[in-house]
Amino acid sequence: MVTVRFEPEGKGVTVRRGATLLEAAQGAGIEIRSECGGKGTCGTCRVIVENQAKLSDMSERELRHIKPQDLRLGYRLACQTVVEGGTVVYVPRESRLGVQRIQVEGMERPVRLEPAVRKFHLALVKPTIQDVKPDLERLLDSLQRDGVDRPEIDQELLKVLPDTLREAEWDVTVTVWNNKRVISLEKGDTEGSLYGFSVDIGTSKVVGYLINLRSGDVVAVKSMENPQIAYGEDVLSRISYAMKGRENLERLGETVTEAINILIFEACQEAGVNPKSTYEVTVVGNTAMHHFFLGIQPRYLAVSPYVPALKRAVDAEASSLKITVNPHGNVHVLPVIAGFVGADAVADVLATGIHEAEELSLLMDVGTNGEVFVGNRDHIISCSCAAGPAFEGMHIKHGMKASTGAIERLKISPDTLEVEYVTIGGGKPIGICGSGIVDAVAEMFKCGIINRQGTFNRGVQIPCLRRVGDETEFIIAGSNETGTGSPITVGRKDVEEIQLAKAAMHTGAAVLMKRRGVTEDDLDRVYIAGAFGRYLNPESARFIGLIPDVPTEKIIFAGNTAISGAKMALLSREARETAQRLSKDIHYVELTIDPDFQGEFLRSLFLPYQKLEKYPRVLSYFQSRGIDVKNWNRGL
Amino acid sequence: MVTVRFEPEGKGVTVRRGATLLEAAQGAGIEIRSECGGKGTCGTCRVIVENQAKLSDMSERELRHIKPQDLRLGYRLACQTVVEGGTVVYVPRESRLGVQRIQVEGMERPVRLEPAVRKFHLALVKPTIQDVKPDLERLLDSLQRDGVDRPEIDQELLKVLPDTLREAEWDVTVTVWNNKRVISLEKGDTEGSLYGFSVDIGTSKVVGYLINLRSGDVVAVKSMENPQIAYGEDVLSRISYAMKGRENLERLGETVTEAINILIFEACQEAGVNPKSTYEVTVVGNTAMHHFFLGIQPRYLAVSPYVPALKRAVDAEASSLKITVNPHGNVHVLPVIAGFVGADAVADVLATGIHEAEELSLLMDVGTNGEVFVGNRDHIISCSCAAGPAFEGMHIKHGMKASTGAIERLKISPDTLEVEYVTIGGGKPIGICGSGIVDAVAEMFKCGIINRQGTFNRGVQIPCLRRVGDETEFIIAGSNETGTGSPITVGRKDVEEIQLAKAAMHTGAAVLMKRRGVTEDDLDRVYIAGAFGRYLNPESARFIGLIPDVPTEKIIFAGNTAISGAKMALLSREARETAQRLSKDIHYVELTIDPDFQGEFLRSLFLPYQKLEKYPRVLSYFQSRGIDVKNWNRGL
């Protein structure tokens, strides 16, 4: 038996020697397109493999479906490739079934199914003149026999209690939240219908899961752009907008509430669920999104000392927050850690489980505002890093979001300097997204086109470089290849944006490791969370020094762990309590006042880092090719 | 030293021999009018005394101010009457200061001042980049040092928390309810301003106390007619109205809410208190009023088995019940016992303290729907009695409410059969109220005008009897004396109404005593609660058999104990918990299915009761006058 690991999920599966990659993928629960049913005729099951040596040789059918440049990138057809040893397989977006769904998923830890909302079908004894126990006490006594000790009851339910009980002929189903509040009273037996909804309010995207709380199954997944974008692309511009008046703040809150309600409506419609049968919603988001959603003044998040209004989890009646599930249902907003370490980051920890492991983990959620955690079950410390939007393709000349037409992966041949790239959707490129630009910087550095300072080496004379005014640019795709008719290039300014962003992230990790008294060698796991991290090439990330130099097998791309954590909190009261504890116990390090911050940041601007001994794998790559990386310049 | 007891309060005071009744009243805290300052010249301090033997002889000045017929009723001037031994003094309404205030007061038990709402003035440390604790946690940590362990906070307060703290420069006062919810956040130190309001929603009258929760003092008392009267005079007709549609039920709720808001407004204005500084309202009322106030369907109270929607106390946000105090303040509605034993009855028990005493008590709240309790600290049982509205002057030919112009007390001279009466306000009579009609029936029975069956004796030929059609009527006030120009009379039908009413009350007491295995002789105290009981002549009540035959000193007129109990629950969390426990522990006896009910009711229709040995004091009254009460007929 051999192990195959699928990226970017990081999911491993053990299969017999001789199985195909398609079979292995099915075993790992990775859905790969296979329109011909595994006959090798449709060519839809294209995957990228790391180590061809452990696989069957390239077949005729594969050669028919894979272009020569793709062969060099490691493309294979999953249905034709037979496993002969342990290998790592990258499944690109275009080969996946249900692309939308995959984009919004993240790793998660198994939890015991124990939601905060429970249903109890009660067959009550009708009162008589000999038994005049009041309606509520009759109901509560029955609940007590089911182990629920005198919960409160919503005032509105109390009003209709007498009529409802009699109309139902004393046969009702009661929904209880957290063993302490009766939130619904339904006629007859409705125990089978118990749903919840989990939401991740991202700055760019709102993602929601509709979940059957009886089985724990996700029954619908929906996502949409965060409509707050109309009021500002990033968090700070939205806070500025909100600061201009109470109505503005309210508008931002309503906007995101409406988005969530649309997702709930669509998900319920798709799954054939009545929204009233959804009794709880769990919400995560960064601290600003959290404040907007709750209608809390966010202005003090934007000015030193960046203090949030509160840390602890909030529970509120759905109707009071205008969330259109069951009106007496509960909305649970997960706790935050600090002004720039939000409920989404708490969810990251929850979903990766770094707080439970004995092993030491580094967790990095890479984004405009990055969060970094270092620790294990004994203690975790955290910080936030102002990486800026470069990883989302912003402030990059030909940058774009990770959507159709974006170059998401690329390689530069060390010999010919020819560029091979993969675009999202497989068509002509129209720009380059975060993971593509990281690849570009790493590859340009590998090839000696740019140096450790990130500047173009003098004297390099190759066709894929061009001058635009005073600037040198590397041409990724020529005008004849692109969908726009203009070339896609990477210039000094773009490299610098990536250097600043990666230095911010790396500084966070380095300072936390120093605070924790550990080094890269002590790390057992490096989790890369967040949608961006998902399509990142770990080797490139290491080459530019975005992540510390650890063996690739220690790197786990965890995906959208924010929504995973929200889901865990929906399914499990224990997970929710853990989140509360994490928010309290995780120590927040304010990076900007750390004495090591400035020096570390300056060192981190280098590719991969000023002190090369910190990047032995990068060093050995060059050494094995006889290159002195300190003076490596293809032009000389 | 001698003891003087003032009625109807039942307040005793110990004074030196030689003190005047006016001085004694001042010592007992009973406010008697005394316009001349005790010189005996104004005649405003008229009181009625039970035992002239223990007092100074009638002075010249008194004779000048008291009419001969009033002398016979026992009137004296309080400033001129010197105490020479223990005595009981009745203070009529017209001699009181602040009549309105007195009407709404009741006895109460002292409680430790420990309201559910508390204020904490907090001087918080401003956050810095070294101390980025979130706003809420900063506030809660400070509260924890004051012993309040992580209360919840209202969602609306959370929204304004960041701005408020900074505008107040971190100097704020926080109001906490029940150690578990932050309900107010005010800038600066407002600890001195902490008020509460207690309400008794009576079927006829709504009474409210504004109370300073720092001192426990009542700072304003307000009352008004229950405006629900527009939708029905009594409880059942209002329930019928409510049953006709949800809007009707809502209208009844709104009506009483509005009445309470008027009382709050007026009380706050009188006392110079901002209604927002009122943080809690406690509410009592019978079960129907309780349901109306909470907007709960009351129809099932009106049909067998008369089951209320709930027993236990309700706590709700003031704004959710539209009560215009501090919007996040709490409304605490006291628990009920059964469909016809409401929160007002729980308050009666609380205020009389029968649940704390080792002595055995009988507590009767006399009204249209009467409540009876028998018990002590070990155990209490209760029932409700459908007495009907006769005690409120309804269904009585010349009956009226206890308001100005009503005959409230009367005596018939056993010799001359002349009637002496007292009217409320002291002017000409226009009708007769409950206490007056009870006196009339007792006196007519004493004088042999009516017999034990309540019918007019044959052969009585006296000028104060007249025939109207087939009916005999006793003329209380001739047409020349009344304010209406028509005589005020009591006929057979009126006597019968009183018989039915008193039999209902007595049956309740008798059945409960039987269930408890006790007799009249075992009773240590008989409390008469309710506005009606307040002006009742205990001797008359005993003569007609409304109350059991116990020595007068065991009878305590407790007044409006409903509002007293509501006040206790406002001042003391312990009292509130006790009320909750009482509602659970007091055993309710459904009278109508009790095997003894019917027989007991029939026996109770007699004056005072079928078995005369149960009324030895009544029997001995007649015996001492050589009268065989079984055949007593003035006409023979």
mmCIF file with all atom_site columns, N, CA and C in Angstrom, chain A residues 520-550:
data_model
loop_
_atom_site.group_PDB
_atom_site.id
_atom_site.type_symbol
_atom_site.label_atom_id
_atom_site.label_alt_id
_atom_site.label_comp_id
_atom_site.label_asym_id
_atom_site.label_entity_id
_atom_site.label_seq_id
_atom_site.pdbx_PDB_ins_code
_atom_site.Cartn_x
_atom_site.Cartn_y
_atom_site.Cartn_z
_atom_site.occupancy
_atom_site.B_iso_or_equiv
_atom_site.pdbx_formal_charge
_atom_site.auth_seq_id
_atom_site.auth_comp_id
_atom_site.auth_asym_id
_atom_site.auth_atom_id
_atom_site.pdbx_PDB_model_num
ATOM 1  N N  . GLU A 1 520 ? 12.614 27.532 13.391 1.00 0.00 ? 520 GLU A N  1
ATOM 2  C CA . GLU A 1 520 ? 11.975 26.790 12.309 1.00 0.00 ? 520 GLU A CA 1
ATOM 3  C C  . GLU A 1 520 ? 12.094 25.282 12.534 1.00 0.00 ? 520 GLU A C  1
ATOM 4  N N  . ASP A 1 521 ? 13.244 24.862 13.046 1.00 0.00 ? 521 ASP A N  1
ATOM 5  C CA . ASP A 1 521 ? 13.474 23.424 13.202 1.00 0.00 ? 521 ASP A CA 1
ATOM 6  C C  . ASP A 1 521 ? 12.539 22.808 14.233 1.00 0.00 ? 521 ASP A C  1
ATOM 7  N N  . ASP A 1 522 ? 12.050 23.626 15.135 1.00 0.00 ? 522 ASP A N  1
ATOM 8  C CA . ASP A 1 522 ? 11.144 23.092 16.170 1.00 0.00 ? 522 ASP A CA 1
ATOM 9  C C  . ASP A 1 522 ? 9.722  22.939 15.660 1.00 0.00 ? 522 ASP A C  1
ATOM 10 N N  . LEU A 1 523 ? 9.419  23.530 14.527 1.00 0.00 ? 523 LEU A N  1
ATOM 11 C CA . LEU A 1 523 ? 8.033  23.492 14.035 1.00 0.00 ? 523 LEU A CA 1
ATOM 12 C C  . LEU A 1 523 ? 7.690  22.105 13.497 1.00 0.00 ? 523 LEU A C  1
ATOM 13 N N  . ASP A 1 524 ? 6.577  21.549 13.976 1.00 0.00 ? 524 ASP A N  1
ATOM 14 C CA . ASP A 1 524 ? 6.121  20.245 13.473 1.00 0.00 ? 524 ASP A CA 1
ATOM 15 C C  . ASP A 1 524 ? 5.146  20.407 12.315 1.00 0.00 ? 524 ASP A C  1
ATOM 16 N N  . ARG A 1 525 ? 4.442  21.531 12.317 1.00 0.00 ? 525 ARG A N  1
ATOM 17 C CA . ARG A 1 525 ? 3.450  21.767 11.271 1.00 0.00 ? 525 ARG A CA 1
ATOM 18 C C  . ARG A 1 525 ? 3.455  23.242 10.903 1.00 0.00 ? 525 ARG A C  1
ATOM 19 N N  . VAL A 1 526 ? 3.270  23.520 9.606  1.00 0.00 ? 526 VAL A N  1
ATOM 20 C CA . VAL A 1 526 ? 3.021  24.904 9.190  1.00 0.00 ? 526 VAL A CA 1
ATOM 21 C C  . VAL A 1 526 ? 1.696  24.896 8.424  1.00 0.00 ? 526 VAL A C  1
ATOM 22 N N  . TYR A 1 527 ? 0.671  25.512 9.009  1.00 0.00 ? 527 TYR A N  1
ATOM 23 C CA . TYR A 1 527 ? -0.633 25.585 8.361  1.00 0.00 ? 527 TYR A CA 1
ATOM 24 C C  . TYR A 1 527 ? -0.757 26.905 7.615  1.00 0.00 ? 527 TYR A C  1
ATOM 25 N N  . ILE A 1 528 ? -1.146 26.814 6.351  1.00 0.00 ? 528 ILE A N  1
ATOM 26 C CA . ILE A 1 528 ? -1.436 28.027 5.591  1.00 0.00 ? 528 ILE A CA 1
ATOM 27 C C  . ILE A 1 528 ? -2.953 28.056 5.403  1.00 0.00 ? 528 ILE A C  1
ATOM 28 N N  . ALA A 1 529 ? -3.581 29.025 6.077  1.00 0.00 ? 529 ALA A N  1
ATOM 29 C CA . ALA A 1 529 ? -5.044 29.111 6.012  1.00 0.00 ? 529 ALA A CA 1
ATOM 30 C C  . ALA A 1 529 ? -5.451 30.253 5.101  1.00 0.00 ? 529 ALA A C  1
ATOM 31 N N  . GLY A 1 530 ? -6.714 30.250 4.714  1.00 0.00 ? 530 GLY A N  1
ATOM 32 C CA . GLY A 1 530 ? -7.231 31.351 3.907  1.00 0.00 ? 530 GLY A CA 1
ATOM 33 C C  . GLY A 1 530 ? -7.315 30.949 2.449  1.00 0.00 ? 530 GLY A C  1
ATOM 34 N N  . ALA A 1 531 ? -8.201 31.601 1.733  1.00 0.00 ? 531 ALA A N  1
ATOM 35 C CA . ALA A 1 531 ? -8.455 31.247 0.339  1.00 0.00 ? 531 ALA A CA 1
ATOM 36 C C  . ALA A 1 531 ? -7.208 31.427 -0.511 1.00 0.00 ? 531 ALA A C  1
ATOM 37 N N  . PHE A 1 532 ? -6.409 32.441 -0.213 1.00 0.00 ? 532 PHE A N  1
ATOM 38 C CA . PHE A 1 532 ? -5.198 32.689 -1.001 1.00 0.00 ? 532 PHE A CA 1
ATOM 39 C C  . PHE A 1 532 ? -4.217 31.518 -0.862 1.00 0.00 ? 532 PHE A C  1
ATOM 40 N N  . GLY A 1 533 ? -3.989 31.154 0.406  1.00 0.00 ? 533 GLY A N  1
ATOM 41 C CA . GLY A 1 533 ? -3.034 30.098 0.694  1.00 0.00 ? 533 GLY A CA 1
ATOM 42 C C  . GLY A 1 533 ? -3.323 28.817 -0.068 1.00 0.00 ? 533 GLY A C  1
ATOM 43 N N  . ARG A 1 534 ? -4.620 28.615 -0.339 1.00 0.00 ? 534 ARG A N  1
ATOM 44 C CA . ARG A 1 534 ? -5.084 27.383 -0.937 1.00 0.00 ? 534 ARG A CA 1
ATOM 45 C C  . ARG A 1 534 ? -4.396 27.012 -2.248 1.00 0.00 ? 534 ARG A C  1
ATOM 46 N N  . TYR A 1 535 ? -4.055 27.992 -3.090 1.00 0.00 ? 535 TYR A N  1
ATOM 47 C CA . TYR A 1 535 ? -3.483 27.673 -4.399 1.00 0.00 ? 535 TYR A CA 1
ATOM 48 C C  . TYR A 1 535 ? -2.016 28.060 -4.505 1.00 0.00 ? 535 TYR A C  1
ATOM 49 N N  . LEU A 1 536 ? -1.463 28.362 -3.357 1.00 0.00 ? 536 LEU A N  1
ATOM 50 C CA . LEU A 1 536 ? -0.062 28.756 -3.295 1.00 0.00 ? 536 LEU A CA 1
ATOM 51 C C  . LEU A 1 536 ? 0.822  27.536 -3.545 1.00 0.00 ? 536 LEU A C  1
ATOM 52 N N  . ASN A 1 537 ? 1.892  27.744 -4.262 1.00 0.00 ? 537 ASN A N  1
ATOM 53 C CA . ASN A 1 537 ? 2.901  26.695 -4.434 1.00 0.00 ? 537 ASN A CA 1
ATOM 54 C C  . ASN A 1 537 ? 3.834  26.763 -3.228 1.00 0.00 ? 537 ASN A C  1
ATOM 55 N N  . PRO A 1 538 ? 3.877  25.714 -2.428 1.00 0.00 ? 538 PRO A N  1
ATOM 56 C CA . PRO A 1 538 ? 4.664  25.800 -1.184 1.00 0.00 ? 538 PRO A CA 1
ATOM 57 C C  . PRO A 1 538 ? 6.139  26.058 -1.457 1.00 0.00 ? 538 PRO A C  1
ATOM 58 N N  . GLU A 1 539 ? 6.634  25.516 -2.547 1.00 0.00 ? 539 GLU A N  1
ATOM 59 C CA . GLU A 1 539 ? 8.051  25.728 -2.849 1.00 0.00 ? 539 GLU A CA 1
ATOM 60 C C  . GLU A 1 539 ? 8.316  27.210 -3.129 1.00 0.00 ? 539 GLU A C  1
ATOM 61 N N  . SER A 1 540 ? 7.427  27.822 -3.900 1.00 0.00 ? 540 SER A N  1
ATOM 62 C CA . SER A 1 540 ? 7.586  29.257 -4.186 1.00 0.00 ? 540 SER A CA 1
ATOM 63 C C  . SER A 1 540 ? 7.466  30.075 -2.916 1.00 0.00 ? 540 SER A C  1
ATOM 64 N N  . ALA A 1 541 ? 6.514  29.695 -2.076 1.00 0.00 ? 541 ALA A N  1
ATOM 65 C CA . ALA A 1 541 ? 6.317  30.431 -0.828 1.00 0.00 ? 541 ALA A CA 1
ATOM 66 C C  . ALA A 1 541 ? 7.585  30.372 0.013  1.00 0.00 ? 541 ALA A C  1
ATOM 67 N N  . ARG A 1 542 ? 8.222  29.201 -0.018 1.00 0.00 ? 542 ARG A N  1
ATOM 68 C CA . ARG A 1 542 ? 9.465  29.063 0.743  1.00 0.00 ? 542 ARG A CA 1
ATOM 69 C C  . ARG A 1 542 ? 10.593 29.841 0.063  1.00 0.00 ? 542 ARG A C  1
ATOM 70 N N  . PHE A 1 543 ? 10.672 29.798 -1.261 1.00 0.00 ? 543 PHE A N  1
ATOM 71 C CA . PHE A 1 543 ? 11.739 30.477 -1.992 1.00 0.00 ? 543 PHE A CA 1
ATOM 72 C C  . PHE A 1 543 ? 11.729 31.987 -1.789 1.00 0.00 ? 543 PHE A C  1
ATOM 73 N N  . ILE A 1 544 ? 10.549 32.553 -1.695 1.00 0.00 ? 544 ILE A N  1
ATOM 74 C CA . ILE A 1 544 ? 10.526 34.015 -1.485 1.00 0.00 ? 544 ILE A CA 1
ATOM 75 C C  . ILE A 1 544 ? 10.594 34.353 0.006  1.00 0.00 ? 544 ILE A C  1
ATOM 76 N N  . GLY A 1 545 ? 10.485 33.308 0.884  1.00 0.00 ? 545 GLY A N  1
ATOM 77 C CA . GLY A 1 545 ? 10.572 33.573 2.315  1.00 0.00 ? 545 GLY A CA 1
ATOM 78 C C  . GLY A 1 545 ? 9.260  34.032 2.921  1.00 0.00 ? 545 GLY A C  1
ATOM 79 N N  . LEU A 1 546 ? 8.166  33.713 2.240  1.00 0.00 ? 546 LEU A N  1
ATOM 80 C CA . LEU A 1 546 ? 6.860  34.014 2.840  1.00 0.00 ? 546 LEU A CA 1
ATOM 81 C C  . LEU A 1 546 ? 6.633  33.121 4.054  1.00 0.00 ? 546 LEU A C  1
ATOM 82 N N  . ILE A 1 547 ? 7.043  31.865 3.905  1.00 0.00 ? 547 ILE A N  1
ATOM 83 C CA . ILE A 1 547 ? 6.935  30.937 5.040  1.00 0.00 ? 547 ILE A CA 1
ATOM 84 C C  . ILE A 1 547 ? 8.336  30.496 5.425  1.00 0.00 ? 547 ILE A C  1
ATOM 85 N N  . PRO A 1 548 ? 8.514  30.068 6.636  1.00 0.00 ? 548 PRO A N  1
ATOM 86 C CA . PRO A 1 548 ? 9.838  29.606 7.062  1.00 0.00 ? 548 PRO A CA 1
ATOM 87 C C  . PRO A 1 548 ? 10.243 28.359 6.277  1.00 0.00 ? 548 PRO A C  1
ATOM 88 N N  . ASP A 1 549 ? 11.514 28.072 6.285  1.00 0.00 ? 549 ASP A N  1
ATOM 89 C CA . ASP A 1 549 ? 12.053 26.949 5.523  1.00 0.00 ? 549 ASP A CA 1
ATOM 90 C C  . ASP A 1 549 ? 11.872 25.660 6.325  1.00 0.00 ? 549 ASP A C  1
ATOM 91 N N  . VAL A 1 550 ? 10.751 25.021 6.080  1.00 0.00 ? 550 VAL A N  1
ATOM 92 C CA . VAL A 1 550 ? 10.484 23.713 6.710  1.00 0.00 ? 550 VAL A CA 1
ATOM 93 C C  . VAL A 1 550 ? 10.261 22.719 5.588  1.00 0.00 ? 550 VAL A C  1
#
